[in-house]
Short mmCIF file of C-alpha atoms in Angstrom, two decimals:
data_model
loop_
_atom_site.label_atom_id
_atom_site.label_comp_id
_atom_site.label_asym_id
_atom_site.label_seq_id
_atom_site.Cartn_x
_atom_site.Cartn_y
_atom_site.Cartn_z
CA MET A 1 0.06 0.17 -0.39
CA THR A 2 1.80 3.26 -1.05
CA THR A 3 1.02 6.30 1.41
CA SER A 4 0.20 9.79 -0.36
CA PRO A 5 2.82 12.17 -0.79
CA ALA A 6 1.27 14.80 1.03
CA ALA A 7 1.08 12.43 3.75
CA ALA A 8 5.05 10.44 3.43
CA SER A 9 6.88 14.18 4.44
CA LEU A 10 4.44 14.22 8.12
CA PRO A 11 6.61 12.80 10.64
CA LEU A 12 5.37 8.83 11.67
CA SER A 13 3.12 8.22 13.59
CA THR A 14 2.03 4.42 15.59
CA VAL A 15 -1.92 3.28 15.39
CA ALA A 16 -3.74 0.86 17.08
CA LEU A 17 -7.36 0.07 16.24
CA VAL A 18 -9.44 -1.30 18.81
CA THR A 19 -12.62 -2.61 17.38
CA LEU A 20 -16.09 -3.75 19.58
CA GLY A 21 -19.51 -5.29 18.75
CA CYS A 22 -20.76 -6.97 15.51
CA ALA A 23 -18.65 -7.40 12.10
CA ARG A 24 -20.36 -4.11 10.93
CA ASN A 25 -17.86 -2.82 13.27
CA GLU A 26 -14.97 -4.75 11.72
CA VAL A 27 -15.19 -3.56 8.45
CA ASP A 28 -14.96 0.01 9.64
CA SER A 29 -12.13 -0.19 11.09
CA GLU A 30 -10.81 -1.80 8.47
CA GLU A 31 -11.69 1.68 6.42
CA LEU A 32 -10.29 3.43 8.52
CA ALA A 33 -6.92 1.49 9.31
CA GLY A 34 -6.57 2.44 5.19
CA ARG A 35 -7.63 5.58 5.58
CA LEU A 36 -5.18 6.38 8.46
CA GLU A 37 -1.73 3.82 6.44
CA LEU A 38 -2.83 6.16 3.50
CA GLY A 39 -2.34 9.08 5.45
CA GLY A 40 0.97 8.32 6.71
CA PHE A 41 0.27 6.44 10.05
CA ARG A 42 1.79 2.85 10.52
CA LEU A 43 -0.80 0.74 12.40
CA VAL A 44 0.39 -1.56 15.12
CA ASP A 45 -1.11 -4.41 16.65
CA ASP A 46 -0.85 -3.84 20.31
CA ALA A 47 -2.53 -0.47 21.66
CA ALA A 48 0.74 -0.31 24.72
CA ASP A 49 3.27 0.94 21.40
CA ALA A 50 0.81 3.90 19.48
CA ASP A 51 0.92 6.66 20.16
CA THR A 52 -2.84 7.05 18.96
CA VAL A 53 -5.66 4.45 20.12
CA VAL A 54 -8.75 4.52 18.48
CA VAL A 55 -11.49 2.33 19.44
CA ASN A 56 -14.50 1.61 17.43
CA THR A 57 -17.36 1.10 20.30
CA CYS A 58 -20.59 0.03 20.11
CA GLY A 59 -23.71 1.67 21.01
CA PHE A 60 -25.79 -1.08 20.67
CA VAL A 61 -27.23 -2.01 24.32
CA GLU A 62 -26.23 -1.13 28.04
CA ALA A 63 -23.87 -3.92 28.26
CA ALA A 64 -21.93 -3.05 25.02
CA LYS A 65 -22.00 0.45 25.67
CA LYS A 66 -20.66 -0.52 29.16
CA ASP A 67 -17.77 -1.95 27.38
CA SER A 68 -16.85 1.12 25.03
CA VAL A 69 -16.08 2.65 28.45
CA ASP A 70 -14.66 0.70 29.71
CA THR A 71 -12.03 0.04 26.85
CA LEU A 72 -11.69 3.78 26.16
CA LEU A 73 -10.57 3.79 30.55
CA GLU A 74 -7.86 1.09 29.97
CA ALA A 75 -6.56 2.45 26.99
CA ALA A 76 -6.68 6.07 28.62
CA ASP A 77 -4.47 4.15 31.54
CA LEU A 78 -1.87 3.40 28.79
CA LYS A 79 -1.16 7.35 28.84
CA THR A 80 0.34 6.87 32.30
CA SER A 81 1.80 3.42 32.02
CA GLY A 82 2.94 3.21 28.27
CA SER A 83 3.74 6.01 24.80
CA THR A 84 0.33 5.94 24.61
CA GLN A 85 -0.48 10.04 23.65
CA ALA A 86 -3.78 10.19 22.77
CA VAL A 87 -7.56 7.82 23.05
CA VAL A 88 -9.88 9.02 20.72
CA ALA A 89 -13.44 7.38 20.88
CA VAL A 90 -15.14 6.13 17.10
CA GLY A 91 -18.26 4.00 15.75
CA CYS A 92 -21.15 4.12 16.69
CA LEU A 93 -21.38 5.08 20.24
CA ALA A 94 -18.95 8.30 19.82
CA GLU A 95 -21.72 8.63 16.54
CA ARG A 96 -24.91 8.16 19.11
CA TYR A 97 -23.99 10.89 21.79
CA GLY A 98 -21.04 12.47 20.85
CA LYS A 99 -20.96 15.30 22.99
CA ASP A 100 -22.41 14.20 26.06
CA LEU A 101 -19.92 11.00 25.53
CA ALA A 102 -17.47 13.75 25.65
CA THR A 103 -18.13 15.46 28.97
CA SER A 104 -19.07 12.11 30.31
CA LEU A 105 -15.52 10.54 29.32
CA PRO A 106 -12.83 13.48 30.03
CA GLU A 107 -10.30 10.32 29.53
CA ALA A 108 -11.15 10.83 25.89
CA ASP A 109 -8.74 13.17 23.92
CA ALA A 110 -11.53 13.09 21.08
CA VAL A 111 -15.02 11.72 20.40
CA LEU A 112 -15.22 11.86 16.24
CA GLY A 113 -18.67 10.99 14.58
CA PHE A 114 -18.69 9.15 11.23
CA ASP A 115 -18.55 12.42 9.52
CA ASP A 116 -14.87 12.50 10.83
CA TYR A 117 -13.87 8.80 8.96
CA PRO A 118 -13.18 10.50 5.32
CA ASP A 119 -10.18 12.85 7.27
CA ILE A 120 -9.31 10.53 10.49
CA ALA A 121 -5.29 11.03 9.49
CA ASP A 122 -5.55 14.91 9.70
CA ARG A 123 -7.96 14.74 12.79
CA LEU A 124 -5.51 12.50 14.84
CA ARG A 125 -2.54 14.69 13.96
CA SER A 126 -4.25 18.19 15.80
CA ILE A 127 -5.10 15.92 18.45
CA LEU A 128 -1.63 13.96 19.19
CA ASP A 129 -0.50 18.19 17.68
CA GLY A 130 -2.76 19.77 21.13
CA GLU A 131 -5.45 20.75 19.03
CA GLN A 132 -9.09 20.30 21.32
CA HIS A 133 -11.60 18.68 18.60
CA HIS A 134 -15.35 20.05 19.25
CA PRO A 135 -17.34 16.77 19.28
CA HIS A 136 -20.50 16.64 17.46
CA THR A 137 -23.87 17.18 17.98
CA PRO A 138 -25.65 13.80 17.50
CA GLN A 139 -28.87 14.17 14.91
CA ASP A 140 -30.48 11.57 13.92
CA ARG A 141 -28.81 10.38 10.37
CA ARG A 142 -31.90 9.14 8.92
CA ARG A 143 -33.33 12.34 7.89
CA LEU A 144 -29.62 13.05 5.99
CA LEU A 145 -31.51 10.63 2.72
CA PRO A 146 -34.90 11.10 0.83
CA ILE A 147 -37.90 9.24 2.03
CA SER A 148 -38.07 7.73 -0.71
CA PRO A 149 -35.74 4.56 -1.00
CA SER A 150 -35.12 4.89 -4.89
CA ALA A 151 -34.19 8.65 -4.56
CA ARG A 152 -30.95 8.13 -2.25
CA ASP A 153 -27.77 8.47 -3.47
CA ALA A 154 -24.95 7.54 -0.74
CA GLY A 155 -21.99 9.50 -2.41
CA THR A 156 -24.20 13.01 -0.01
CA VAL A 157 -23.58 11.78 2.40
CA VAL A 158 -21.05 9.58 4.61
CA VAL A 159 -21.66 5.71 5.24
CA PRO A 160 -18.55 3.64 6.81
CA GLY A 161 -17.97 1.19 5.08
CA HIS A 162 -19.68 1.89 2.03
CA THR A 163 -16.50 3.58 0.29
CA ILE A 164 -14.13 0.87 -0.01
CA ALA A 165 -11.55 -0.34 -3.32
CA ALA A 166 -9.05 -2.32 -3.32
CA PRO A 167 -6.14 -0.34 -2.84
CA ASP A 168 -3.84 -1.01 -6.13
CA LEU A 169 -6.58 0.62 -7.33
CA PRO A 170 -4.07 4.08 -9.26
CA ALA A 171 -4.71 7.41 -7.45
CA ASP A 172 -6.25 9.38 -10.37
CA ALA A 173 -9.13 6.16 -11.17
CA THR A 174 -12.41 7.00 -11.70
CA PRO A 175 -14.68 5.64 -8.95
CA GLU A 176 -17.95 4.19 -10.46
CA SER A 177 -20.12 6.07 -7.59
CA GLY A 178 -18.75 8.33 -4.65
CA PRO A 179 -15.12 8.38 -3.30
CA ARG A 180 -13.11 5.31 -2.98
CA ALA A 181 -10.37 4.85 0.40
CA VAL A 182 -8.81 1.79 1.26
CA ARG A 183 -9.90 -1.17 3.06
CA ARG A 184 -6.76 -2.32 4.93
CA ARG A 185 -7.39 -5.80 6.72
CA LEU A 186 -6.59 -6.56 10.54
CA ASP A 187 -7.07 -9.68 10.88
CA GLY A 188 -5.29 -12.13 8.44
CA GLY A 189 -8.04 -15.13 9.08
CA PRO A 190 -10.09 -17.16 6.27
CA MET A 191 -13.27 -14.81 6.91
CA ALA A 192 -13.80 -11.49 5.69
CA PRO A 193 -16.70 -9.84 6.40
CA LEU A 194 -18.00 -7.63 3.80
CA LYS A 195 -20.71 -5.08 3.71
CA LEU A 196 -24.01 -5.14 1.72
CA ALA A 197 -25.31 -1.94 2.92
CA SER A 198 -25.42 -0.01 5.91
CA GLY A 199 -28.86 1.22 8.03
CA CYS A 200 -32.54 0.53 8.63
CA ASP A 201 -35.61 1.61 7.15
CA ARG A 202 -37.49 -0.57 9.90
CA ARG A 203 -38.99 1.32 13.21
CA CYS A 204 -38.41 -1.19 15.50
CA SER A 205 -39.86 0.38 19.05
CA PHE A 206 -36.64 -1.41 21.23
CA CYS A 207 -33.92 0.10 18.57
CA ALA A 208 -32.26 3.21 18.11
CA ILE A 209 -29.49 2.38 15.33
CA PRO A 210 -31.50 4.04 12.14
CA THR A 211 -31.56 6.88 14.91
CA PHE A 212 -27.10 6.84 14.70
CA ARG A 213 -26.74 4.13 11.66
CA GLY A 214 -29.00 6.18 9.28
CA SER A 215 -31.68 4.86 6.06
CA PHE A 216 -31.31 2.22 4.53
CA VAL A 217 -28.61 2.73 1.81
CA SER A 218 -27.51 -0.83 -0.82
CA ARG A 219 -24.11 -1.06 -1.53
CA ARG A 220 -24.16 -1.77 -5.77
CA PRO A 221 -23.21 -4.48 -6.99
CA SER A 222 -20.08 -3.52 -9.00
CA ASP A 223 -18.86 -2.43 -5.01
CA VAL A 224 -19.70 -5.42 -3.17
CA LEU A 225 -17.72 -8.02 -6.62
CA GLY A 226 -15.04 -5.39 -6.53
CA GLU A 227 -13.91 -5.98 -2.90
CA ALA A 228 -15.25 -9.14 -2.81
CA ARG A 229 -12.47 -9.63 -5.96
CA TRP A 230 -10.08 -8.26 -3.52
CA LEU A 231 -10.73 -10.60 -1.19
CA GLY A 232 -10.41 -13.13 -2.55
CA GLY A 233 -6.78 -11.94 -3.39
CA GLN A 234 -5.85 -11.23 0.18
CA GLY A 235 -6.75 -14.68 0.53
CA VAL A 236 -10.18 -14.54 2.76
CA LYS A 237 -11.91 -17.82 1.57
CA GLU A 238 -14.99 -16.91 3.36
CA LEU A 239 -17.37 -13.32 2.50
CA PHE A 240 -19.63 -13.16 5.57
CA LEU A 241 -22.35 -10.46 3.89
CA VAL A 242 -23.04 -8.45 6.79
CA SER A 243 -25.77 -5.34 7.00
CA GLU A 244 -29.06 -4.05 9.17
CA ASN A 245 -30.69 -6.25 7.44
CA SER A 246 -30.04 -8.23 4.52
CA THR A 247 -33.47 -8.52 2.92
CA SER A 248 -33.99 -5.04 2.56
CA TYR A 249 -30.91 -5.43 -0.57
CA GLY A 250 -31.48 -3.45 -3.41
CA LYS A 251 -34.31 -2.38 -2.53
CA ASP A 252 -33.30 1.34 -3.42
CA LEU A 253 -31.46 0.31 -6.41
CA GLY A 254 -35.00 -0.41 -7.67
CA ASP A 255 -34.40 -4.77 -7.57
CA LEU A 256 -35.30 -6.21 -4.10
CA ARG A 257 -33.87 -9.36 -6.01
CA LEU A 258 -30.45 -8.25 -6.52
CA LEU A 259 -29.41 -10.71 -3.49
CA GLU A 260 -30.65 -13.94 -4.90
CA THR A 261 -29.07 -13.11 -8.66
CA LEU A 262 -25.68 -11.02 -6.26
CA LEU A 263 -24.88 -14.50 -4.67
CA PRO A 264 -23.55 -17.00 -7.69
CA GLU A 265 -21.60 -14.15 -9.11
CA LEU A 266 -19.71 -13.76 -5.27
CA ALA A 267 -19.37 -17.29 -5.12
CA ALA A 268 -17.88 -17.51 -7.76
CA VAL A 269 -15.22 -15.51 -7.22
CA ASP A 270 -11.20 -16.42 -7.55
CA GLY A 271 -10.24 -17.97 -3.67
CA ILE A 272 -13.73 -17.53 -2.58
CA GLU A 273 -14.42 -21.17 -0.72
CA ARG A 274 -17.85 -20.07 0.28
CA VAL A 275 -20.09 -17.31 1.32
CA ARG A 276 -22.63 -16.57 3.98
CA VAL A 277 -25.32 -14.44 4.55
CA SER A 278 -26.28 -12.46 7.52
CA TYR A 279 -29.53 -11.05 9.57
CA LEU A 280 -32.27 -11.81 7.79
CA GLN A 281 -36.38 -10.15 8.75
CA PRO A 282 -38.45 -13.02 8.83
CA ALA A 283 -41.09 -11.02 7.48
CA GLU A 284 -38.67 -9.98 4.79
CA THR A 285 -37.48 -12.96 3.66
CA ARG A 286 -39.50 -14.08 0.55
CA PRO A 287 -39.27 -17.34 -1.17
CA GLY A 288 -36.71 -16.63 -3.32
CA LEU A 289 -34.20 -15.95 -1.02
CA VAL A 290 -34.43 -19.02 0.73
CA SER A 291 -34.05 -21.05 -2.76
CA ALA A 292 -31.22 -19.17 -3.85
CA ILE A 293 -29.33 -19.24 -0.30
CA ALA A 294 -30.68 -22.82 -0.47
CA GLY A 295 -29.51 -24.21 -3.52
CA THR A 296 -26.76 -21.90 -4.84
CA PRO A 297 -23.09 -24.04 -4.73
CA GLY A 298 -20.53 -22.46 -2.59
CA VAL A 299 -23.32 -20.04 -0.13
CA ALA A 300 -23.35 -22.13 2.92
CA PRO A 301 -27.01 -22.39 4.12
CA TYR A 302 -27.65 -20.76 6.40
CA TYR A 303 -30.41 -18.65 8.07
CA ASP A 304 -29.74 -16.08 10.61
CA LEU A 305 -33.26 -14.79 11.00
CA SER A 306 -33.97 -11.64 13.49
CA PHE A 307 -37.62 -13.09 14.98
CA GLN A 308 -37.05 -11.43 18.38
CA HIS A 309 -40.45 -12.93 19.62
CA ALA A 310 -42.86 -15.07 18.68
CA SER A 311 -46.35 -14.12 20.33
CA ALA A 312 -47.82 -12.29 17.52
CA ALA A 313 -48.82 -9.47 21.08
CA VAL A 314 -45.61 -8.69 21.87
CA LEU A 315 -44.67 -8.90 18.29
CA ARG A 316 -46.97 -5.86 17.24
CA ARG A 317 -45.61 -3.84 20.30
CA MET A 318 -41.91 -4.46 19.08
CA ARG A 319 -43.39 -2.89 15.84
CA ARG A 320 -42.20 -6.24 14.07
CA PHE A 321 -44.96 -8.61 12.10
CA GLY A 322 -45.51 -12.52 12.54
CA ASP A 323 -46.52 -15.28 14.78
CA PRO A 324 -45.45 -19.38 15.89
CA ASP A 325 -47.22 -20.84 12.65
CA SER A 326 -45.50 -17.97 10.58
CA PHE A 327 -41.88 -18.38 11.71
CA LEU A 328 -42.66 -22.56 12.03
CA ALA A 329 -44.13 -22.29 7.63
CA LEU A 330 -41.22 -20.25 7.40
CA LEU A 331 -38.34 -22.79 8.75
CA ASP A 332 -40.20 -25.49 7.46
CA GLN A 333 -39.66 -23.75 4.04
CA VAL A 334 -35.85 -23.39 5.14
CA ARG A 335 -35.14 -27.32 6.23
CA GLN A 336 -37.48 -28.88 2.89
CA GLN A 337 -34.68 -27.18 0.63
CA ALA A 338 -32.03 -27.32 3.29
CA PRO A 339 -32.49 -30.39 5.60
CA THR A 340 -29.01 -29.85 7.37
CA ALA A 341 -29.44 -26.02 7.16
CA GLY A 342 -28.25 -23.98 10.04
CA VAL A 343 -30.65 -22.01 11.47
CA ARG A 344 -29.73 -18.87 14.81
CA SER A 345 -31.73 -16.11 15.74
CA ASN A 346 -31.84 -13.51 18.45
CA VAL A 347 -35.21 -13.50 21.01
CA ILE A 348 -35.79 -10.75 23.51
CA VAL A 349 -37.43 -11.65 26.78
CA GLY A 350 -39.36 -9.70 28.97
CA PHE A 351 -40.17 -6.92 26.45
CA PRO A 352 -42.69 -4.40 28.20
CA GLY A 353 -46.05 -5.62 28.44
CA GLU A 354 -45.12 -9.21 28.12
CA THR A 355 -47.68 -12.08 29.96
CA GLU A 356 -46.09 -15.01 30.90
CA ASP A 357 -48.67 -16.29 28.34
CA ASP A 358 -46.38 -14.60 26.05
CA PHE A 359 -43.19 -15.71 27.42
CA GLN A 360 -44.55 -19.44 27.41
CA THR A 361 -45.79 -19.03 23.77
CA LEU A 362 -41.98 -17.95 22.96
CA CYS A 363 -40.93 -20.37 24.60
CA ASP A 364 -43.16 -23.46 23.26
CA PHE A 365 -41.78 -22.26 19.24
CA VAL A 366 -38.41 -22.13 20.36
CA GLU A 367 -38.36 -25.85 21.44
CA ALA A 368 -40.95 -26.24 18.13
CA ALA A 369 -37.81 -24.40 15.89
CA ARG A 370 -34.98 -26.71 16.21
CA MET A 371 -32.26 -23.65 15.86
CA ASP A 372 -28.86 -24.27 16.40
CA VAL A 373 -28.23 -20.86 18.27
CA VAL A 374 -30.54 -18.48 19.54
CA GLY A 375 -29.66 -15.58 21.65
CA VAL A 376 -31.78 -14.45 24.77
CA PHE A 377 -31.24 -10.80 24.93
CA GLY A 378 -33.32 -9.43 28.45
CA TYR A 379 -35.39 -6.58 28.14
CA SER A 380 -33.59 -2.89 28.45
CA ASP A 381 -34.76 1.17 27.96
CA GLU A 382 -32.73 2.39 24.85
CA ASP A 383 -33.15 6.75 24.46
CA GLY A 384 -34.58 7.60 22.17
CA THR A 385 -36.60 4.64 21.73
CA GLU A 386 -40.86 4.38 21.51
CA ALA A 387 -40.55 0.75 23.67
CA GLU A 388 -38.70 3.67 26.53
CA THR A 389 -41.86 5.32 26.62
CA TYR A 390 -44.13 1.85 27.34
CA ASP A 391 -45.79 1.52 30.11
CA GLY A 392 -45.52 -2.24 31.48
CA LYS A 393 -42.92 -2.48 32.49
CA HIS A 394 -41.11 -5.76 33.94
CA ASP A 395 -38.90 -5.33 37.47
CA GLU A 396 -35.32 -6.03 36.94
CA ASP A 397 -35.80 -9.14 39.20
CA GLU A 398 -38.37 -10.11 36.43
CA ILE A 399 -36.90 -10.33 33.39
CA ARG A 400 -33.45 -11.41 35.07
CA GLU A 401 -35.82 -14.49 35.97
CA ARG A 402 -37.25 -15.55 32.46
CA THR A 403 -34.04 -14.60 30.97
CA GLU A 404 -31.97 -17.44 32.66
CA HIS A 405 -35.00 -20.07 32.43
CA LEU A 406 -35.36 -18.62 28.47
CA THR A 407 -31.54 -19.55 28.46
CA ARG A 408 -31.56 -22.97 30.26
CA LEU A 409 -34.57 -23.97 28.09
CA VAL A 410 -31.84 -23.31 24.73
CA GLU A 411 -28.57 -24.88 25.78
CA GLU A 412 -30.35 -27.67 26.51
CA LEU A 413 -32.45 -27.65 23.13
CA THR A 414 -28.80 -26.55 21.16
CA ALA A 415 -27.24 -28.96 22.38
CA GLN A 416 -30.18 -31.83 21.42
CA ARG A 417 -30.04 -29.70 17.92
CA ALA A 418 -25.79 -30.92 17.73
CA ALA A 419 -26.55 -33.91 19.29
CA GLU A 420 -28.94 -34.94 15.83
CA ARG A 421 -26.02 -34.47 13.85
CA VAL A 422 -23.66 -37.07 14.85
CA GLY A 423 -23.00 -38.51 11.51
CA GLU A 424 -23.99 -35.76 9.26
CA THR A 425 -21.65 -34.50 6.70
CA VAL A 426 -20.15 -30.94 7.38
CA GLU A 427 -17.81 -28.48 5.21
CA VAL A 428 -14.88 -26.79 7.46
CA LEU A 429 -13.11 -24.08 7.22
CA VAL A 430 -10.03 -24.13 9.11
CA GLU A 431 -9.54 -21.43 10.83
CA SER A 432 -6.70 -22.14 13.94
CA VAL A 433 -4.36 -25.04 14.59
CA GLU A 434 -2.88 -24.20 17.87
CA ASP A 435 -0.70 -27.45 19.77
CA GLY A 436 -2.34 -29.60 16.87
CA GLU A 437 -5.46 -29.05 17.80
CA VAL A 438 -7.66 -28.05 14.55
CA VAL A 439 -10.36 -26.17 14.84
CA GLY A 440 -12.92 -24.15 12.54
CA ARG A 441 -16.59 -23.88 11.68
CA ALA A 442 -18.95 -26.09 9.41
CA ALA A 443 -21.19 -24.36 7.06
CA LEU A 444 -24.03 -24.19 9.86
CA GLN A 445 -21.75 -21.67 12.25
CA GLY A 446 -21.42 -18.55 11.97
CA PRO A 447 -18.63 -16.70 13.00
CA GLU A 448 -17.72 -16.16 16.72
CA VAL A 449 -21.63 -16.58 18.51
CA ASP A 450 -22.05 -19.85 16.95
CA GLY A 451 -20.14 -22.53 18.09
CA CYS A 452 -16.71 -24.05 16.35
CA THR A 453 -16.00 -27.78 14.86
CA THR A 454 -12.46 -29.31 16.36
CA LEU A 455 -11.38 -32.28 13.55
CA VAL A 456 -9.83 -34.50 14.97
CA GLY A 457 -6.38 -36.70 13.85
CA SER A 458 -6.25 -34.09 11.26
CA ASP A 459 -3.38 -32.42 9.67
CA ALA A 460 -5.37 -29.00 7.80
CA ARG A 461 -4.69 -25.88 7.73
CA VAL A 462 -5.66 -22.39 8.18
CA GLY A 463 -7.50 -21.70 5.03
CA ASP A 464 -8.05 -25.35 3.87
CA LEU A 465 -11.64 -26.62 3.79
CA VAL A 466 -12.29 -30.02 4.82
CA THR A 467 -14.79 -32.33 4.47
CA ALA A 468 -15.57 -34.04 7.65
CA VAL A 469 -18.21 -36.31 9.60
CA VAL A 470 -19.50 -35.36 12.61
CA VAL A 471 -18.89 -37.84 15.24
CA ASP A 472 -19.40 -35.97 18.69
CA THR A 473 -20.77 -32.27 20.13
CA GLU A 474 -19.92 -30.49 23.58
CA GLY A 475 -22.92 -28.41 23.62
CA VAL A 476 -23.36 -26.51 20.33
CA ASP A 477 -19.31 -27.24 19.26
CA LEU A 478 -18.94 -30.40 17.21
CA VAL A 479 -16.19 -32.29 16.44
CA ALA A 480 -15.43 -34.33 13.34
CA ARG A 481 -13.64 -36.54 11.62
CA GLU A 482 -12.39 -35.90 7.50
CA ALA A 483 -14.34 -38.65 5.97
#
């Protein structure tokens, strides 16, 4: 990667990026890394070795916000014990709270919003020079683009992760749409997240993400494919397609079925062995998309379905749609076409007004659904959301009790589901080999949150795609032997 001529004449500073939260944040961090390297910064892995520590924060739920603040405070401690001169907050928490975060967390030297990303190198240099950066005043980013999806132009606003292109483009290359930046991989593993879109047009009453991530904007297929080709050239074997709502991909480009046509093209990219789609909205998951995921060679039969609940009454209060019958029918449709498909979901327990019958409906649905992984979250108020104003809220003890009950049930059910897979043939992407232990993920397992597969008696290397037979399980984790 070549540093820009202007940056080459400036003193070299070191920077470490610490990424919290979801895979979408990982893409954003790699965009920032590319911009910083082009801007004359040297990237280091260890925050203790960096002049500047940039923490890409998560602002989704209370636990994630606390983790972000704790990480910023830990980085600030390095200013007295290490070589660190500045600590900078970026990401969702910084965008969501702006000047309020800066006021409440003086240990951070600056709080930067998404609009600062294109000039991140200049921002960090000014901070290191002692200049005071005035944090932004948060705004509802949905208002930055037209209400009509067809009228949106992502080039008119800063959308993290959308302006990425391969670093071997000549400096005078003309982009097909909007400005371009460089992505610099921070993780050399065989899997890489790839953004399909950003933002969300749904108005779920418990979720604040659209207010700070903005309205839904699809990336153009040519940009997605261009980045996929670069990732394939970097040794990536699995593309993990991420967004806030992948089922909406293409609606602002005039073709709601665009993902179905894009998947075969991504799977055909040189070097790519597997493509995985994340975050599907059940109410928007159309039969054609189910078939494309189930039947396209090279696409993992994997369905990340965000059910959130099963009671129709609770879902209506959540501003969502569905009920046990429609959800189970969707799962039947999936399994008719891909009997061994992996299915995961998240659910919220203790939502305002959730009755004991509602909770039992959720428990019964989880039992009937036979999913591989279910994330269980207790409800908590989120600033500025509709649900924050609802009555019928449960006390913390009741939410904790229901959460623990469903978590125990889920642990039992998902362990049973894993055990049912003994004897199945799986394709395992090897991600680590340590002390002779070969560990990876089968097609039914998404990155980080869905468990792993250990290959016994294998001499496979990182990046290999191994055909194996499941011989044992440990909770949701699988143990397999090469076929």
